[in-house]
Short mmCIF file of C-alpha atoms and ligand atoms in Angstrom, two decimals:
data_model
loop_
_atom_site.label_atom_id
_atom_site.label_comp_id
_atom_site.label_asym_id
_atom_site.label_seq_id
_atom_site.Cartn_x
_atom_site.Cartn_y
_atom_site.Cartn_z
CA UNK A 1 -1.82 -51.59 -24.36
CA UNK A 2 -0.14 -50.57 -27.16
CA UNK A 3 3.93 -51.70 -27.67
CA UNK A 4 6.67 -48.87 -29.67
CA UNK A 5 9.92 -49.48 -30.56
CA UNK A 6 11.57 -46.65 -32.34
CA UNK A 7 14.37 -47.52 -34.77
CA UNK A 8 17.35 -44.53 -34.74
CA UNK A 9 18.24 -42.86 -31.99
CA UNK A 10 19.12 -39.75 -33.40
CA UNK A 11 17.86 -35.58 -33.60
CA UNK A 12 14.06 -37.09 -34.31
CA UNK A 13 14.10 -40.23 -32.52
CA UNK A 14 15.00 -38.87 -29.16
CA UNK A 15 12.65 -36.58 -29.57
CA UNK A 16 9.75 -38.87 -30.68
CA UNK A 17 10.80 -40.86 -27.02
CA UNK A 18 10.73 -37.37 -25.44
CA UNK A 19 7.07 -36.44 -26.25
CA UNK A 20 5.88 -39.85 -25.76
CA UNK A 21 7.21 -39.71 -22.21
CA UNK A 22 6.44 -36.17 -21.71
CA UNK A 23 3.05 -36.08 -22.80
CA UNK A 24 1.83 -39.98 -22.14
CA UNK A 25 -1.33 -39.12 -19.99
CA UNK A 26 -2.26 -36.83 -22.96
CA UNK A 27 -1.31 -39.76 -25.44
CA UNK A 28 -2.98 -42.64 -23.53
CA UNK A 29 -6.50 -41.18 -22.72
CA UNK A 30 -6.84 -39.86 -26.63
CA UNK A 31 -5.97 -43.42 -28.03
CA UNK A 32 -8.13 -44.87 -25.24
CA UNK A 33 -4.89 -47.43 -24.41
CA UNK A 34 -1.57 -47.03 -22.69
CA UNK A 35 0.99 -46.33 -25.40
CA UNK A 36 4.50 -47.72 -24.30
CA UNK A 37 8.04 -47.14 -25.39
CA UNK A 38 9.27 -50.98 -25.05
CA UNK A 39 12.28 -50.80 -27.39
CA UNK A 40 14.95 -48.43 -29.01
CA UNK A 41 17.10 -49.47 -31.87
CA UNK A 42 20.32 -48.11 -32.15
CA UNK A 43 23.45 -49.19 -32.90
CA UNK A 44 25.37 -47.07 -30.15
CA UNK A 45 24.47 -47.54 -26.11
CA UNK A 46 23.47 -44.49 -24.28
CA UNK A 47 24.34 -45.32 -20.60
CA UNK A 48 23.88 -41.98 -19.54
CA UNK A 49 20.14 -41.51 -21.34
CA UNK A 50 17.35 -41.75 -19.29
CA UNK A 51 16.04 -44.33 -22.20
CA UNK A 52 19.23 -45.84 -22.41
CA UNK A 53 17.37 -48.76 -20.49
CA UNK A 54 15.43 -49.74 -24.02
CA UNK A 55 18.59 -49.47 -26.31
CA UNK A 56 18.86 -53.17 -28.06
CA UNK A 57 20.99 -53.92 -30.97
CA UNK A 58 19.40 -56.56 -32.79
CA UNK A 59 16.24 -56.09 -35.11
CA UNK A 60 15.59 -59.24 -34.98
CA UNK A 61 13.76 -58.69 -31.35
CA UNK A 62 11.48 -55.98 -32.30
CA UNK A 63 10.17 -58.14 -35.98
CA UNK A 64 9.72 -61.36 -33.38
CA UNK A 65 8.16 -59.59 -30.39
CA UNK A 66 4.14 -60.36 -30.67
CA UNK A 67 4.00 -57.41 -28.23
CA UNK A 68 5.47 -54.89 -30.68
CA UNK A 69 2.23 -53.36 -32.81
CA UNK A 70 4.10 -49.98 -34.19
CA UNK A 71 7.41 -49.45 -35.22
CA UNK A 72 8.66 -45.80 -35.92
CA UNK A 73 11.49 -45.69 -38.10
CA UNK A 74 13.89 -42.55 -37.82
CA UNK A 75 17.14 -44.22 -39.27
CA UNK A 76 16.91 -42.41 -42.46
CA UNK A 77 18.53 -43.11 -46.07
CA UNK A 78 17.14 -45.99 -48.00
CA UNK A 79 19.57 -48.68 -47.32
CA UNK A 80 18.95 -50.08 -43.22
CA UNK A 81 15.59 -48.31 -42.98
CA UNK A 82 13.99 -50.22 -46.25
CA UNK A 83 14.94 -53.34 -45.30
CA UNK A 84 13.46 -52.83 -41.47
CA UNK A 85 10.45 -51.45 -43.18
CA UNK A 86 9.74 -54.39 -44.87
CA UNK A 87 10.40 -56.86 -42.69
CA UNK A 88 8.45 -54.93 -39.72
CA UNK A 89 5.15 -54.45 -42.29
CA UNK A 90 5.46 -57.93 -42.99
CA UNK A 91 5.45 -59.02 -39.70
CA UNK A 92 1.76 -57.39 -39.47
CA UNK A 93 3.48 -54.63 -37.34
CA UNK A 94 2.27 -51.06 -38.64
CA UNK A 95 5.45 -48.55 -39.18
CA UNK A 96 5.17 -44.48 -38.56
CA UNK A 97 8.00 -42.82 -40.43
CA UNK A 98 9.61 -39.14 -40.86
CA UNK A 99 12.41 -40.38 -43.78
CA UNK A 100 11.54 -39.06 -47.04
CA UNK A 101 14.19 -40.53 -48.81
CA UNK A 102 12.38 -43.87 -48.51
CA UNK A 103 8.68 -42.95 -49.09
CA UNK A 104 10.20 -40.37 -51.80
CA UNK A 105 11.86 -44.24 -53.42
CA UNK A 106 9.63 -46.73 -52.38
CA UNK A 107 6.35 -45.71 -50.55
CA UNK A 108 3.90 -47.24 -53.46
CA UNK A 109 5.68 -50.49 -52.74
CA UNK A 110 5.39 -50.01 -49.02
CA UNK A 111 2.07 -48.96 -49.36
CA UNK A 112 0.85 -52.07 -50.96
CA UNK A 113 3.17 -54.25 -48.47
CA UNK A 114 1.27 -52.34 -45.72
CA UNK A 115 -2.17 -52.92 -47.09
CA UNK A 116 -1.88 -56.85 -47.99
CA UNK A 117 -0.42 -57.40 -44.26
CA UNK A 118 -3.30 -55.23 -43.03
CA UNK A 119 -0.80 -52.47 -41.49
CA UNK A 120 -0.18 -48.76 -41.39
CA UNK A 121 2.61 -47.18 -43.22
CA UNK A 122 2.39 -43.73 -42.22
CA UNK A 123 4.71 -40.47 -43.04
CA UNK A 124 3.64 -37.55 -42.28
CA UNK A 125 6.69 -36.25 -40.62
CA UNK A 126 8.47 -37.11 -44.12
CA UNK A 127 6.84 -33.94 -45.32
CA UNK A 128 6.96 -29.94 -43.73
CA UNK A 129 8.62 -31.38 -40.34
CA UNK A 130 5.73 -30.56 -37.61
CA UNK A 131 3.26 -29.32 -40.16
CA UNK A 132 -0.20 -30.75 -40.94
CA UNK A 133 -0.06 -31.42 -44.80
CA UNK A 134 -0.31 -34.71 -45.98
CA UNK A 135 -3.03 -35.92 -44.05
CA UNK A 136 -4.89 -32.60 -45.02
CA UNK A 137 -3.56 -33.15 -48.98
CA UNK A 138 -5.23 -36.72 -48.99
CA UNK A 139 -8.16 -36.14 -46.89
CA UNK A 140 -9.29 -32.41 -45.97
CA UNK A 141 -8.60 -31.69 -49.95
CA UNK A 142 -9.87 -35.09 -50.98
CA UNK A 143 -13.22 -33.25 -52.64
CA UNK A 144 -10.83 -30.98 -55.27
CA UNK A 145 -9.23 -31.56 -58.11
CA UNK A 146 -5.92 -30.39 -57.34
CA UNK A 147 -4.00 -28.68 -59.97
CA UNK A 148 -0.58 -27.48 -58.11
CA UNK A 149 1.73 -28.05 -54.86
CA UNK A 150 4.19 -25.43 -54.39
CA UNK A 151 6.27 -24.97 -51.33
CA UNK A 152 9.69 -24.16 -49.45
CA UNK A 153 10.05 -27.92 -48.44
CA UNK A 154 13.61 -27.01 -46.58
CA UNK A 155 14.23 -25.90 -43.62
CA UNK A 156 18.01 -25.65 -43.81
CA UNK A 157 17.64 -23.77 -47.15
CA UNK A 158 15.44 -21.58 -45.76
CA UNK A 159 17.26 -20.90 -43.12
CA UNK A 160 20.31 -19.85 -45.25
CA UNK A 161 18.51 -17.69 -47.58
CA UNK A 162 17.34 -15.94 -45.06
CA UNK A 163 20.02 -15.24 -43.01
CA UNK A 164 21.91 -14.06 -46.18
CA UNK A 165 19.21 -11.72 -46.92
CA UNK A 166 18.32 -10.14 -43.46
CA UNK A 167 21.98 -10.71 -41.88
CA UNK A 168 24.36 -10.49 -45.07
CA UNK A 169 25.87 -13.81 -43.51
CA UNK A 170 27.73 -16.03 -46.26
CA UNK A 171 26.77 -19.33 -47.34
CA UNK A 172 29.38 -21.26 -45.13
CA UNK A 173 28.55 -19.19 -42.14
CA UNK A 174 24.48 -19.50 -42.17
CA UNK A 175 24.66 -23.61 -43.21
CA UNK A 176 26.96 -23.62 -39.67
CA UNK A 177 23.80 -22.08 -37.84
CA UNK A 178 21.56 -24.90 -39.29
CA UNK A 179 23.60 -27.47 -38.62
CA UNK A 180 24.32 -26.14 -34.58
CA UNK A 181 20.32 -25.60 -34.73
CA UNK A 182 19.66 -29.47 -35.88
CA UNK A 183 18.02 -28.72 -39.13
CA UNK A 184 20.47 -29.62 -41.30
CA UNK A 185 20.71 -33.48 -42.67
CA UNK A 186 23.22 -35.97 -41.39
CA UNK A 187 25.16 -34.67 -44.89
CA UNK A 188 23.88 -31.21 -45.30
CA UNK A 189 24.49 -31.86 -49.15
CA UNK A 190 20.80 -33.46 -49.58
CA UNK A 191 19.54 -30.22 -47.97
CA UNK A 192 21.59 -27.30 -50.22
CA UNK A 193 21.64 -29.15 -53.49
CA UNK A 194 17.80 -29.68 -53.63
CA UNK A 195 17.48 -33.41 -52.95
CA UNK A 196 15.87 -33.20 -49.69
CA UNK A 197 13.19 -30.56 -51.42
CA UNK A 198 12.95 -33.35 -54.35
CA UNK A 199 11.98 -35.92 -52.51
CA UNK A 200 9.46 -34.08 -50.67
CA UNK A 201 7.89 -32.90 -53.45
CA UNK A 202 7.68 -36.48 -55.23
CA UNK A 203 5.28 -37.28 -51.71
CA UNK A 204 3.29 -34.33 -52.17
CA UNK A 205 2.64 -35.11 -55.58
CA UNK A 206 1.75 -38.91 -55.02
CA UNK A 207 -0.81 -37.89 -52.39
CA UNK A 208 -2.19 -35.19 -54.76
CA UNK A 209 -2.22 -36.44 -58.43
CA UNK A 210 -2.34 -40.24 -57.22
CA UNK A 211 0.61 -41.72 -59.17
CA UNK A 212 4.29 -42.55 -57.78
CA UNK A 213 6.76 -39.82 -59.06
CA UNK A 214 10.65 -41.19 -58.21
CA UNK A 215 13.31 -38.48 -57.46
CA UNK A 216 15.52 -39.41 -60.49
CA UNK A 217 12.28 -37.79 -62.65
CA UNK A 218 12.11 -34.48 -60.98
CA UNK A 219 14.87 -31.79 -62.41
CA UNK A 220 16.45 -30.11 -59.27
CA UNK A 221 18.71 -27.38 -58.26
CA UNK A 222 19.75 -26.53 -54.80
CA UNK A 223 20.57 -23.12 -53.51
CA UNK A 224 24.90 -23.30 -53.74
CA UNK A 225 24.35 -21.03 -57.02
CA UNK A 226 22.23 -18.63 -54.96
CA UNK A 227 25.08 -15.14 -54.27
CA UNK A 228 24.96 -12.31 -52.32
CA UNK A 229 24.81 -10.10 -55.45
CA UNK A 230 21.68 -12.17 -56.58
CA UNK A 231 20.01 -11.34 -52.82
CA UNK A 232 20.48 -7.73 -53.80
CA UNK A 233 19.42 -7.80 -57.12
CA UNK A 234 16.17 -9.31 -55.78
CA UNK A 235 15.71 -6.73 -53.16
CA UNK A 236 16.03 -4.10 -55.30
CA UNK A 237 12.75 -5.09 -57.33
CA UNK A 238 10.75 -6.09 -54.00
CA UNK A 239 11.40 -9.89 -54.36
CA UNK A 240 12.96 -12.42 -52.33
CA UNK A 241 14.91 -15.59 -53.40
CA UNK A 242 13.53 -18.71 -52.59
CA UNK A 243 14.15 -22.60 -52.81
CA UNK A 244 10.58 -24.11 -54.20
CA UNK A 245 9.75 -27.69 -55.32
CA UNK A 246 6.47 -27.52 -57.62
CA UNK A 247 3.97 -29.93 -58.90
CA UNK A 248 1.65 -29.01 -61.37
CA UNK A 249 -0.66 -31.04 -63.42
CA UNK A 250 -0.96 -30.68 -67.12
CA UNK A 251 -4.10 -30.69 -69.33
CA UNK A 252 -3.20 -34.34 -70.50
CA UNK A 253 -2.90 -35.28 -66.86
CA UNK A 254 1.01 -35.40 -66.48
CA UNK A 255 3.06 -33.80 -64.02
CA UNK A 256 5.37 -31.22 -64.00
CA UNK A 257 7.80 -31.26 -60.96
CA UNK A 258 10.93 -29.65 -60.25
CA UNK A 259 12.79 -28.04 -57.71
CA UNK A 260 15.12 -24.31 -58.33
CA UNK A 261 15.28 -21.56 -56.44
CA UNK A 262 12.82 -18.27 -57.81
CA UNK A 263 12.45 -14.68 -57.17
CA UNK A 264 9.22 -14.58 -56.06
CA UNK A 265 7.36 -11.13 -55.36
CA UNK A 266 6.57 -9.52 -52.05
CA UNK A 267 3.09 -10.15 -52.56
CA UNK A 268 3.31 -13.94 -52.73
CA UNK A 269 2.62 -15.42 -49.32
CA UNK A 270 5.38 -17.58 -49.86
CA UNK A 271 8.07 -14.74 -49.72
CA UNK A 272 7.55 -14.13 -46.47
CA UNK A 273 8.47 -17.71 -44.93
CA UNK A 274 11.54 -17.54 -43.01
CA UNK A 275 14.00 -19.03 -41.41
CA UNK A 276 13.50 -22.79 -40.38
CA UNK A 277 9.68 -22.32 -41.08
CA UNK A 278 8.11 -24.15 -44.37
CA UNK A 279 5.21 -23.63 -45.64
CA UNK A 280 2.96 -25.18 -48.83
CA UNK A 281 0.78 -23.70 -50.84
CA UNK A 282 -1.99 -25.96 -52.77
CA UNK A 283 -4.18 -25.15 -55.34
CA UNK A 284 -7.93 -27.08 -55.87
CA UNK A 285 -10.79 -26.39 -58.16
CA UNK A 286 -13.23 -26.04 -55.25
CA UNK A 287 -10.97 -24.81 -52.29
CA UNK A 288 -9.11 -22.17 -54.45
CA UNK A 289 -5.55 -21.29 -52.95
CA UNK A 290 -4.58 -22.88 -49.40
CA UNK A 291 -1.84 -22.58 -47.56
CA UNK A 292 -0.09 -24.47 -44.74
CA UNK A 293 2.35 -22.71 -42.93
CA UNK A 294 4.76 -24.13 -40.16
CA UNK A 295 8.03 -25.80 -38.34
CA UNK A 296 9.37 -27.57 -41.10
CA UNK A 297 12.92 -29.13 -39.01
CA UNK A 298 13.95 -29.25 -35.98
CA UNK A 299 13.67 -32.33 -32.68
CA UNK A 300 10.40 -31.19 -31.42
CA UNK A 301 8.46 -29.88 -35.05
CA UNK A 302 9.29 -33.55 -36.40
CA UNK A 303 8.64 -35.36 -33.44
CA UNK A 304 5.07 -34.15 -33.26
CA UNK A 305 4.38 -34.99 -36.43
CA UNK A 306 5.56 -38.66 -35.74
CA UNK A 307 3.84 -39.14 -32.56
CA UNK A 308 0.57 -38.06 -33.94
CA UNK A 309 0.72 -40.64 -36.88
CA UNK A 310 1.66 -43.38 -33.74
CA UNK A 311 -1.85 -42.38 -32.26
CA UNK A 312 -3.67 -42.55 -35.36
CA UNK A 313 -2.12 -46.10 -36.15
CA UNK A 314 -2.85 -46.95 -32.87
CA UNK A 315 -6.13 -46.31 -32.93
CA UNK A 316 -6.20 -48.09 -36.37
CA UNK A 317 -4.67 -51.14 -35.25
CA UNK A 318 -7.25 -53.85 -36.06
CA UNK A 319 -8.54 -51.63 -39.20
CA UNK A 320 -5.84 -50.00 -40.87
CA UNK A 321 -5.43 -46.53 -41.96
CA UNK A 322 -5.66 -46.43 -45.66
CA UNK A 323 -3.00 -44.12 -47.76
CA UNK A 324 -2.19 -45.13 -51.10
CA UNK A 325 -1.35 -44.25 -54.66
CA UNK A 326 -0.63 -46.09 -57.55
CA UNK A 327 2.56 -47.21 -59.29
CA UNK A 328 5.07 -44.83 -61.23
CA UNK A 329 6.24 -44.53 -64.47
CA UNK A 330 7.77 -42.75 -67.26
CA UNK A 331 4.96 -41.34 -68.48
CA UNK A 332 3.47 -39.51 -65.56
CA UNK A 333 5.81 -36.89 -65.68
CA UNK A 334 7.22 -34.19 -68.46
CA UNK A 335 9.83 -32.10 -68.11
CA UNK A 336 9.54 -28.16 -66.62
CA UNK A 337 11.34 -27.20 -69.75
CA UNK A 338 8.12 -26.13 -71.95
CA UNK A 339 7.01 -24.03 -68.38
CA UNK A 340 7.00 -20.52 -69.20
CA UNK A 341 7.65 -17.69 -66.72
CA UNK A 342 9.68 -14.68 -66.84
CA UNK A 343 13.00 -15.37 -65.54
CA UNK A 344 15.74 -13.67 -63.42
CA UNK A 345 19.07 -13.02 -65.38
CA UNK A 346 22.56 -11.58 -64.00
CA UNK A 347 24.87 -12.33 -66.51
CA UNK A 348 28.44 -10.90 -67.32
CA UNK A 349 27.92 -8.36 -70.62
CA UNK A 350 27.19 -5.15 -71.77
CA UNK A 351 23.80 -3.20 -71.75
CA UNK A 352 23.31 -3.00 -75.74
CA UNK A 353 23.54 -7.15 -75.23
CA UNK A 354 21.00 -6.77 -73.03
CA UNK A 355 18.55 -3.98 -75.39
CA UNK A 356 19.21 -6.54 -78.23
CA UNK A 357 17.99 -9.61 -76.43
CA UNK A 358 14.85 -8.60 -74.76
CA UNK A 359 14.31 -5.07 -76.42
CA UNK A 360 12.47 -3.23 -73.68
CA UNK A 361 13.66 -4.87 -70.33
CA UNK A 362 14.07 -1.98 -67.40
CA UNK A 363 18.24 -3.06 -65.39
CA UNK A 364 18.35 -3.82 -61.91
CA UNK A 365 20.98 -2.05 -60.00
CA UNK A 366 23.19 -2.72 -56.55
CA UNK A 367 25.37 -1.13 -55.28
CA UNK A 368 29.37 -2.22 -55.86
CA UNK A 369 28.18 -4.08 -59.14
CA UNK A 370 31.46 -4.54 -60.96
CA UNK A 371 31.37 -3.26 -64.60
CA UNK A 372 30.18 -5.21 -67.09
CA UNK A 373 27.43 -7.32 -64.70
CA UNK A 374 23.90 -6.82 -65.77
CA UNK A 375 20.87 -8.32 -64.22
CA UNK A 376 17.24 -7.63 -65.27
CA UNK A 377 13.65 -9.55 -65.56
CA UNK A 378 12.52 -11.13 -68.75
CA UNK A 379 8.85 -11.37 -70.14
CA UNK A 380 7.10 -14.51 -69.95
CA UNK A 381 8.69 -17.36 -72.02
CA UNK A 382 10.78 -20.75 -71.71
CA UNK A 383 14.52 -21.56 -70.41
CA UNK A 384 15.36 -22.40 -74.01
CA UNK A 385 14.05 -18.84 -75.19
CA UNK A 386 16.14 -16.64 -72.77
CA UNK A 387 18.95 -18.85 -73.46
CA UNK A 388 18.93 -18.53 -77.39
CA UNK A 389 18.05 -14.37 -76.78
CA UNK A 390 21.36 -13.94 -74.83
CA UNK A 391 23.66 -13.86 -77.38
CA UNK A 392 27.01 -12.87 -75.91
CA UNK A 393 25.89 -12.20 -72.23
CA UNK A 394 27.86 -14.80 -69.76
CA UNK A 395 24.85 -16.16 -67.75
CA UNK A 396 25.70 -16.38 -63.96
CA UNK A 397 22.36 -16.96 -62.25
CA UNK A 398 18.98 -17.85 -63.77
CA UNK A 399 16.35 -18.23 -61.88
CA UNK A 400 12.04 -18.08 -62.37
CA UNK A 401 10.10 -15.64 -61.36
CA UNK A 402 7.00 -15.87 -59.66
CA UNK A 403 3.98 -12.89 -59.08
N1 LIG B 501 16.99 -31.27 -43.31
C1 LIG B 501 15.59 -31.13 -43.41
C2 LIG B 501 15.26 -29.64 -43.55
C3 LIG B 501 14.94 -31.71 -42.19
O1 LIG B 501 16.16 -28.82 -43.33
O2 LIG B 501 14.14 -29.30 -43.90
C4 LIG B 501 13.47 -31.86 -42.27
O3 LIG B 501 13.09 -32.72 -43.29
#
């Protein structure tokens, strides 16, 4: 027999109880032991809840319960959730986790906590919601050399972008959707500014160049600059705007991360990723291009994802699973800024501004463009470049562009 208790009660917690009670006959024959739901931590009772008989209060009596082998923690944030992390790892219990703001922070630390007490830390919910990735990333793709992770990490981003672009909805209007569809975070701001794409990104890059990458060292920009006019200007050259986090390893072995949103071409697989779905793309000397495609929010997605990694650790839980990577620092990263690309530009100016700057450059056009907006592609070159060519054009949106 194998003992849960599931810290957080909330969109992915309820669900992680769901599918362990829906699908326990499933559960218990492929771990080869009854898995059961003993204890749920919350801080709110739910009398009316058909689990509402395993709500306790006190932390204390899941770390001191001998019975307890896996804890699954679903609080979320850094603050609560660290704290129960390390004290359940250190109590020799193993701990299955969807929060990415705490692997993103400290998962080299909880790594090593988890090894020396012989435990699981496990997260693969943290990463694409329902999606197989990391597991694949260190694993499956353990043969490669990787070179690049690139991926819509957000559902909730997603989701608005592409209900602006296919329904003309505002900003306001399509965020409201998420948020009524459970994607969203408990403050949506981590999702539209780019810090739930950040710290996703910092994971896939620890499992994939082998070195802790913190937030605070990844450059990111969320979607709230993203406009209705920019949606069209995209169309109108066969691209679609979309939130990416990348991760791409230099010749001298740093990393290049950052999250912005990019025009990216029709062609790219990537472009056509809608709505709540995520998807990752991964390049490897021997593999080539892969992608993984899927869920990436949502109850059900997430809870998957969580319940899986409980089997695995409880099949694992005399010999535990090994993930690791090593420690950060500040020079494992270096900033996007030297990346070239060509770049999407809609600035406020006039054409001959334009002709001057980047002689050559064919104008995008939309219709109700008010006079004196311009918008057009640049060659291949850096941030710093386009900004020093645009003389006396008013930027409004600049974003990469991807083939
Ligand atoms: N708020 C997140 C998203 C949830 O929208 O992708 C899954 O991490």
């Amino acid at each position: 027999m194998v003992n849960i208790a599931i810290l957080g009660f909330g969109t992915v917690g309820s669900g992680v109880a769901e599918v362990l009670a829906k699908n326990s006959a499933h559960i218990d024959q492929k771990v080869e032991t009854p898995v059961r739901l003993k204890y749920i931590l919350d801080v709110r009772d739910f009398p009316d809840n058909p689990f509402g008989d395993k709500i306790i209060h006190d932390f204390a009596t899941i770390e001191n319960d001998p019975e307890v082998d896996i804890v699954v923690e679903t609080i979320g944030g850094a603050g609560v959730a660290l704290d129960f992390t390390r004290r359940a790892l250190s109590a020799g219990k193993s701990v299955v986790s969807s929060n990415k703001e705490l692997v993103a922070e400290h998962g080299c630390e909880l790594l090593q906590l988890a090894a020396r007490k012989g435990a699981s830390y496990l997260f693969e919910a943290s990463v694409g919601g329902g999606i197989p990735i990391l597991r694949p990333l260190s694993q499956c793709l353990a043969a490669n050399e990787l070179t690049e992770v690139c991926g819509i990490l957000n559902g909730t981003t997603n989701y608005i972008l592409t209900r602006m672009i296919r329904a003309g909805l505002s900003f306001d209007a399509a965020l409201r959707e998420a948020q009524a569809n459970g994607y969203a975070e408990a403050d949506p701001t981590a999702d539209v500014e780019g810090h739930d794409a950040c710290r996703k990104i910092c994971i896939l890059a620890a499992i994939a160049f082998g070195r802790h990458i913190y937030p605070r060292q990844v450059p990111t920009e969320g979607i709230t600059g993203v406009t209705l006019a920019d949606v069209a200007y995209a169309e109108s050259c066969n691209k679609k705007i979309k939130l990416l986090g990348r991760a791409i390893r230099q010749d001298d072995g740093r990393i290049c991360a950052y999250v912005a949103p990019h025009l990216l071409d029709g062609e790219n697989p990537l472009s056509g990723v809608e709505d709540v779905f995520n998807a990752i793309t991964v390049k490897g000397d021997a593999i080539g291009d892969v992608m993984f495609y899927g869920r990436g929010a949502g109850k059900l997605p997430t809870a998957s994802a969580v319940v899986a990694d409980v089997m695995d650790a409880a099949r694992h839980i005399k010999s535990r699973k090994r993930v690791e990577w090593g420690p950060g620092g500040e020079d494992v990263t270096v900033s996007p800024e030297r990346l070239e690309t060509a770049w999407y530009v809609r600035a406020k100016g006039r054409v001959d501004a334009v002709r001057a700057g980047f002689p050559g450059v064919a104008l995008l056009s939309r219709s109700g463009a008010p006079a004196e907006e311009v918008a057009f592609l640049t060659p291949v070159m850096t941030g710093a470049e386009v900004l020093e060519r645009l003389g006396a054009l008013e930027p409004q949106s600049l974003f990469r562009v991807l083939d």
